[in-house]
């Protein structure tokens, strides 16, 4: 049995980590850290945990931590400097924010700024098990992927063997995310009356997840990749649907069958196959660690649709999947969550 610390336990991803870990068969102690709510019961904020997890939030004091693994479910900050010391003390680390996901110090500096440490950047493993499972098993320090990148990279990855027949410099991606993607802090942009009857495109010329997606796909395709990415936020609280278009020379393969074979051993990627069009349902993945993918082909155009829950496969569920691998547990432990219908 292990002890897990969560920094940022008052946030949305912190709350989802708690919800998953309270039922994890290998976890017997969770330390929930929050600077703003220290001393208050966790269930006074995360009311879904009332009588499930009635501990109090604890203040941030990383010197005191002696857990097996620590999640930083917080935006990158000064705490990043404590990671080398935590690793030296034998504590494994998973970060859920963006810093160090891109293993190139120049791009990391441009996109995220702040702390620099080449050695630590080289050590980091990108926490997407479908691509880097063996490395994650051996890792001390994992950077969890961004929510949009999970939905987009998993959708494109099965095309890795077709690289020379695709136009990899013209990949067009549109995604719609729920408002929880922006975290728990209120903002005018997401204020309910401004948001409840609309879809809002944002960061349409540059979103910080674009270099992450390109960096990881370049690593697996071993080719130059260009993504034209347009995110939007929609009037739902959670979920991401991504629409990915690629152009190819005539393909003589059944892509849907290929995707299905490609992912048949993956516990959390489901390839949706229907008679005519392959369309995943966002509602089916909400509350689960699944990524549901449907691929369609028409006259040189490949359209892949990919659905995840941004807080789970796009965040905390992905983090627990990585934790399971790092600590030698069954990869599915705590994560066999099924969505509801309707
Ligand atoms: N929301 C998503 O769908 C999603 C998905 C993937 C990745 N992410 C990334 O994951 C991180 C957390 O996301 P979130 O949505 O959970 O954000 P959130 O709801 O805003 O929560 C973040 C929490 O981190 C704590 N925090 C902030 N600055 C800190 C600091 N300097 N040191 C220690 N704790 C600090 C805050 O808690 P206290 O003030 O109480 O300490 C806050 O409640 C972000 O970097 C986000 O970009 C989010």
PDB file of N, CA and C in Angstrom, residues 232-284:
ATOM      1  N   UNK A 232     -11.993  25.779 -29.160  1.00  0.00           N
ATOM      2  CA  UNK A 232     -13.172  26.546 -28.742  1.00  0.00           C
ATOM      3  C   UNK A 232     -13.600  26.023 -27.381  1.00  0.00           C
ATOM      4  N   UNK A 233     -14.310  26.882 -26.664  1.00  0.00           N
ATOM      5  CA  UNK A 233     -14.912  26.410 -25.423  1.00  0.00           C
ATOM      6  C   UNK A 233     -16.425  26.443 -25.612  1.00  0.00           C
ATOM      7  N   UNK A 234     -17.082  25.384 -25.181  1.00  0.00           N
ATOM      8  CA  UNK A 234     -18.529  25.252 -25.389  1.00  0.00           C
ATOM      9  C   UNK A 234     -19.286  25.265 -24.072  1.00  0.00           C
ATOM     10  N   UNK A 235     -20.609  25.298 -24.164  1.00  0.00           N
ATOM     11  CA  UNK A 235     -21.394  25.464 -22.933  1.00  0.00           C
ATOM     12  C   UNK A 235     -21.678  24.134 -22.236  1.00  0.00           C
ATOM     13  N   UNK A 236     -20.589  23.431 -21.922  1.00  0.00           N
ATOM     14  CA  UNK A 236     -20.665  22.206 -21.110  1.00  0.00           C
ATOM     15  C   UNK A 236     -19.523  22.300 -20.110  1.00  0.00           C
ATOM     16  N   UNK A 237     -19.625  21.597 -18.986  1.00  0.00           N
ATOM     17  CA  UNK A 237     -18.574  21.800 -17.994  1.00  0.00           C
ATOM     18  C   UNK A 237     -17.372  20.898 -18.256  1.00  0.00           C
ATOM     19  N   UNK A 238     -17.576  19.718 -18.840  1.00  0.00           N
ATOM     20  CA  UNK A 238     -16.406  18.872 -19.100  1.00  0.00           C
ATOM     21  C   UNK A 238     -16.516  18.147 -20.424  1.00  0.00           C
ATOM     22  N   UNK A 239     -15.370  17.667 -20.923  1.00  0.00           N
ATOM     23  CA  UNK A 239     -15.323  16.926 -22.182  1.00  0.00           C
ATOM     24  C   UNK A 239     -14.593  17.702 -23.257  1.00  0.00           C
ATOM     25  N   UNK A 240     -13.920  16.949 -24.143  1.00  0.00           N
ATOM     26  CA  UNK A 240     -13.299  17.536 -25.341  1.00  0.00           C
ATOM     27  C   UNK A 240     -13.656  16.659 -26.529  1.00  0.00           C
ATOM     28  N   UNK A 241     -14.167  17.289 -27.590  1.00  0.00           N
ATOM     29  CA  UNK A 241     -14.327  16.598 -28.874  1.00  0.00           C
ATOM     30  C   UNK A 241     -13.366  17.255 -29.853  1.00  0.00           C
ATOM     31  N   UNK A 242     -12.493  16.454 -30.459  1.00  0.00           N
ATOM     32  CA  UNK A 242     -11.552  16.979 -31.459  1.00  0.00           C
ATOM     33  C   UNK A 242     -11.906  16.438 -32.828  1.00  0.00           C
ATOM     34  N   UNK A 243     -11.821  17.322 -33.826  1.00  0.00           N
ATOM     35  CA  UNK A 243     -12.102  17.000 -35.227  1.00  0.00           C
ATOM     36  C   UNK A 243     -10.783  17.158 -35.970  1.00  0.00           C
ATOM     37  N   UNK A 244     -10.218  16.071 -36.458  1.00  0.00           N
ATOM     38  CA  UNK A 244      -8.867  16.106 -37.026  1.00  0.00           C
ATOM     39  C   UNK A 244      -8.933  15.705 -38.501  1.00  0.00           C
ATOM     40  N   UNK A 245      -8.474  16.586 -39.374  1.00  0.00           N
ATOM     41  CA  UNK A 245      -8.505  16.298 -40.807  1.00  0.00           C
ATOM     42  C   UNK A 245      -7.086  16.199 -41.339  1.00  0.00           C
ATOM     43  N   UNK A 246      -6.817  15.090 -42.032  1.00  0.00           N
ATOM     44  CA  UNK A 246      -5.535  14.928 -42.725  1.00  0.00           C
ATOM     45  C   UNK A 246      -5.831  14.623 -44.191  1.00  0.00           C
ATOM     46  N   UNK A 247      -4.858  14.920 -45.042  1.00  0.00           N
ATOM     47  CA  UNK A 247      -5.035  14.645 -46.469  1.00  0.00           C
ATOM     48  C   UNK A 247      -3.996  13.620 -46.892  1.00  0.00           C
ATOM     49  N   UNK A 248      -4.450  12.688 -47.761  1.00  0.00           N
ATOM     50  CA  UNK A 248      -3.538  11.608 -48.153  1.00  0.00           C
ATOM     51  C   UNK A 248      -3.682  11.308 -49.633  1.00  0.00           C
ATOM     52  N   UNK A 249      -2.674  10.598 -50.144  1.00  0.00           N
ATOM     53  CA  UNK A 249      -2.849   9.984 -51.449  1.00  0.00           C
ATOM     54  C   UNK A 249      -3.860   8.860 -51.244  1.00  0.00           C
ATOM     55  N   UNK A 250      -4.388   8.318 -52.338  1.00  0.00           N
ATOM     56  CA  UNK A 250      -5.380   7.241 -52.224  1.00  0.00           C
ATOM     57  C   UNK A 250      -4.849   6.136 -51.296  1.00  0.00           C
ATOM     58  N   UNK A 251      -5.669   5.732 -50.339  1.00  0.00           N
ATOM     59  CA  UNK A 251      -5.241   4.692 -49.404  1.00  0.00           C
ATOM     60  C   UNK A 251      -6.019   3.417 -49.683  1.00  0.00           C
ATOM     61  N   UNK A 252      -5.320   2.281 -49.784  1.00  0.00           N
ATOM     62  CA  UNK A 252      -6.011   1.028 -50.066  1.00  0.00           C
ATOM     63  C   UNK A 252      -6.180   0.192 -48.794  1.00  0.00           C
ATOM     64  N   UNK A 253      -6.322   0.885 -47.654  1.00  0.00           N
ATOM     65  CA  UNK A 253      -6.529   0.152 -46.394  1.00  0.00           C
ATOM     66  C   UNK A 253      -7.856   0.574 -45.779  1.00  0.00           C
ATOM     67  N   UNK A 254      -8.430  -0.348 -45.023  1.00  0.00           N
ATOM     68  CA  UNK A 254      -9.620  -0.008 -44.252  1.00  0.00           C
ATOM     69  C   UNK A 254      -9.116   0.624 -42.944  1.00  0.00           C
ATOM     70  N   UNK A 255      -9.179   1.950 -42.868  1.00  0.00           N
ATOM     71  CA  UNK A 255      -8.576   2.651 -41.728  1.00  0.00           C
ATOM     72  C   UNK A 255      -9.250   2.301 -40.411  1.00  0.00           C
ATOM     73  N   UNK A 256     -10.562   2.112 -40.479  1.00  0.00           N
ATOM     74  CA  UNK A 256     -11.279   1.812 -39.246  1.00  0.00           C
ATOM     75  C   UNK A 256     -10.810   0.470 -38.672  1.00  0.00           C
ATOM     76  N   UNK A 257     -10.633  -0.497 -39.565  1.00  0.00           N
ATOM     77  CA  UNK A 257     -10.141  -1.811 -39.133  1.00  0.00           C
ATOM     78  C   UNK A 257      -8.705  -1.674 -38.613  1.00  0.00           C
ATOM     79  N   UNK A 258      -7.908  -0.877 -39.323  1.00  0.00           N
ATOM     80  CA  UNK A 258      -6.517  -0.672 -38.902  1.00  0.00           C
ATOM     81  C   UNK A 258      -6.465  -0.038 -37.501  1.00  0.00           C
ATOM     82  N   UNK A 259      -7.244   1.036 -37.275  1.00  0.00           N
ATOM     83  CA  UNK A 259      -7.259   1.698 -35.960  1.00  0.00           C
ATOM     84  C   UNK A 259      -7.695   0.693 -34.876  1.00  0.00           C
ATOM     85  N   UNK A 260      -8.689  -0.112 -35.217  1.00  0.00           N
ATOM     86  CA  UNK A 260      -9.203  -1.076 -34.243  1.00  0.00           C
ATOM     87  C   UNK A 260      -8.119  -2.087 -33.850  1.00  0.00           C
ATOM     88  N   UNK A 261      -7.387  -2.592 -34.852  1.00  0.00           N
ATOM     89  CA  UNK A 261      -6.292  -3.539 -34.548  1.00  0.00           C
ATOM     90  C   UNK A 261      -5.188  -2.844 -33.764  1.00  0.00           C
ATOM     91  N   UNK A 262      -4.897  -1.606 -34.159  1.00  0.00           N
ATOM     92  CA  UNK A 262      -3.810  -0.849 -33.545  1.00  0.00           C
ATOM     93  C   UNK A 262      -4.035  -0.699 -32.031  1.00  0.00           C
ATOM     94  N   UNK A 263      -5.278  -0.435 -31.669  1.00  0.00           N
ATOM     95  CA  UNK A 263      -5.561  -0.153 -30.257  1.00  0.00           C
ATOM     96  C   UNK A 263      -6.221  -1.325 -29.526  1.00  0.00           C
ATOM     97  N   UNK A 264      -6.255  -2.513 -30.140  1.00  0.00           N
ATOM     98  CA  UNK A 264      -7.079  -3.562 -29.516  1.00  0.00           C
ATOM     99  C   UNK A 264      -6.593  -3.983 -28.127  1.00  0.00           C
ATOM    100  N   UNK A 265      -5.307  -3.780 -27.835  1.00  0.00           N
ATOM    101  CA  UNK A 265      -4.813  -4.179 -26.498  1.00  0.00           C
ATOM    102  C   UNK A 265      -4.819  -3.007 -25.514  1.00  0.00           C
ATOM    103  N   UNK A 266      -5.179  -1.816 -25.979  1.00  0.00           N
ATOM    104  CA  UNK A 266      -5.152  -0.656 -25.079  1.00  0.00           C
ATOM    105  C   UNK A 266      -6.414  -0.629 -24.219  1.00  0.00           C
ATOM    106  N   UNK A 267      -6.247  -0.589 -22.884  1.00  0.00           N
ATOM    107  CA  UNK A 267      -7.440  -0.637 -22.042  1.00  0.00           C
ATOM    108  C   UNK A 267      -8.309   0.614 -22.114  1.00  0.00           C
ATOM    109  N   UNK A 268      -7.707   1.760 -22.511  1.00  0.00           N
ATOM    110  CA  UNK A 268      -8.472   3.008 -22.413  1.00  0.00           C
ATOM    111  C   UNK A 268      -8.676   3.727 -23.750  1.00  0.00           C
ATOM    112  N   UNK A 269      -8.404   3.035 -24.851  1.00  0.00           N
ATOM    113  CA  UNK A 269      -8.725   3.643 -26.149  1.00  0.00           C
ATOM    114  C   UNK A 269      -9.726   2.721 -26.842  1.00  0.00           C
ATOM    115  N   UNK A 270     -10.896   3.275 -27.160  1.00  0.00           N
ATOM    116  CA  UNK A 270     -11.928   2.474 -27.827  1.00  0.00           C
ATOM    117  C   UNK A 270     -12.136   3.041 -29.233  1.00  0.00           C
ATOM    118  N   UNK A 271     -12.030   2.168 -30.225  1.00  0.00           N
ATOM    119  CA  UNK A 271     -12.259   2.608 -31.604  1.00  0.00           C
ATOM    120  C   UNK A 271     -13.719   2.326 -31.939  1.00  0.00           C
ATOM    121  N   UNK A 272     -14.433   3.380 -32.299  1.00  0.00           N
ATOM    122  CA  UNK A 272     -15.871   3.281 -32.562  1.00  0.00           C
ATOM    123  C   UNK A 272     -16.071   2.901 -34.022  1.00  0.00           C
ATOM    124  N   UNK A 273     -16.769   1.795 -34.254  1.00  0.00           N
ATOM    125  CA  UNK A 273     -16.981   1.327 -35.632  1.00  0.00           C
ATOM    126  C   UNK A 273     -18.465   1.107 -35.858  1.00  0.00           C
ATOM    127  N   UNK A 274     -19.016   1.881 -36.790  1.00  0.00           N
ATOM    128  CA  UNK A 274     -20.438   1.754 -37.128  1.00  0.00           C
ATOM    129  C   UNK A 274     -20.532   1.323 -38.580  1.00  0.00           C
ATOM    130  N   UNK A 275     -21.752   1.155 -39.074  1.00  0.00           N
ATOM    131  CA  UNK A 275     -21.924   0.686 -40.450  1.00  0.00           C
ATOM    132  C   UNK A 275     -21.500   1.755 -41.476  1.00  0.00           C
ATOM    133  N   UNK A 276     -21.907   3.027 -41.247  1.00  0.00           N
ATOM    134  CA  UNK A 276     -21.646   4.060 -42.246  1.00  0.00           C
ATOM    135  C   UNK A 276     -20.548   5.025 -41.798  1.00  0.00           C
ATOM    136  N   UNK A 277     -20.854   5.799 -40.758  1.00  0.00           N
ATOM    137  CA  UNK A 277     -19.885   6.801 -40.298  1.00  0.00           C
ATOM    138  C   UNK A 277     -19.480   6.459 -38.867  1.00  0.00           C
ATOM    139  N   UNK A 278     -18.199   6.680 -38.560  1.00  0.00           N
ATOM    140  CA  UNK A 278     -17.673   6.276 -37.249  1.00  0.00           C
ATOM    141  C   UNK A 278     -17.570   7.498 -36.343  1.00  0.00           C
ATOM    142  N   UNK A 279     -18.576   7.658 -35.495  1.00  0.00           N
ATOM    143  CA  UNK A 279     -18.699   8.893 -34.722  1.00  0.00           C
ATOM    144  C   UNK A 279     -18.760   8.578 -33.222  1.00  0.00           C
ATOM    145  N   UNK A 280     -17.705   8.964 -32.473  1.00  0.00           N
ATOM    146  CA  UNK A 280     -17.765   8.747 -31.022  1.00  0.00           C
ATOM    147  C   UNK A 280     -18.757   9.715 -30.370  1.00  0.00           C
ATOM    148  N   UNK A 281     -19.203   9.340 -29.189  1.00  0.00           N
ATOM    149  CA  UNK A 281     -20.208  10.122 -28.460  1.00  0.00           C
ATOM    150  C   UNK A 281     -19.516  10.723 -27.237  1.00  0.00           C
ATOM    151  N   UNK A 282     -19.504  12.051 -27.140  1.00  0.00           N
ATOM    152  CA  UNK A 282     -18.814  12.682 -26.005  1.00  0.00           C
ATOM    153  C   UNK A 282     -19.404  12.220 -24.669  1.00  0.00           C
ATOM    154  N   UNK A 283     -20.741  12.124 -24.623  1.00  0.00           N
ATOM    155  CA  UNK A 283     -21.398  11.731 -23.370  1.00  0.00           C
ATOM    156  C   UNK A 283     -20.907  10.391 -22.838  1.00  0.00           C
ATOM    157  N   UNK A 284     -20.481   9.495 -23.722  1.00  0.00           N
ATOM    158  CA  UNK A 284     -20.072   8.150 -23.282  1.00  0.00           C
ATOM    159  C   UNK A 284     -18.731   8.139 -22.553  1.00  0.00           C
TER     160      UNK A 284
END
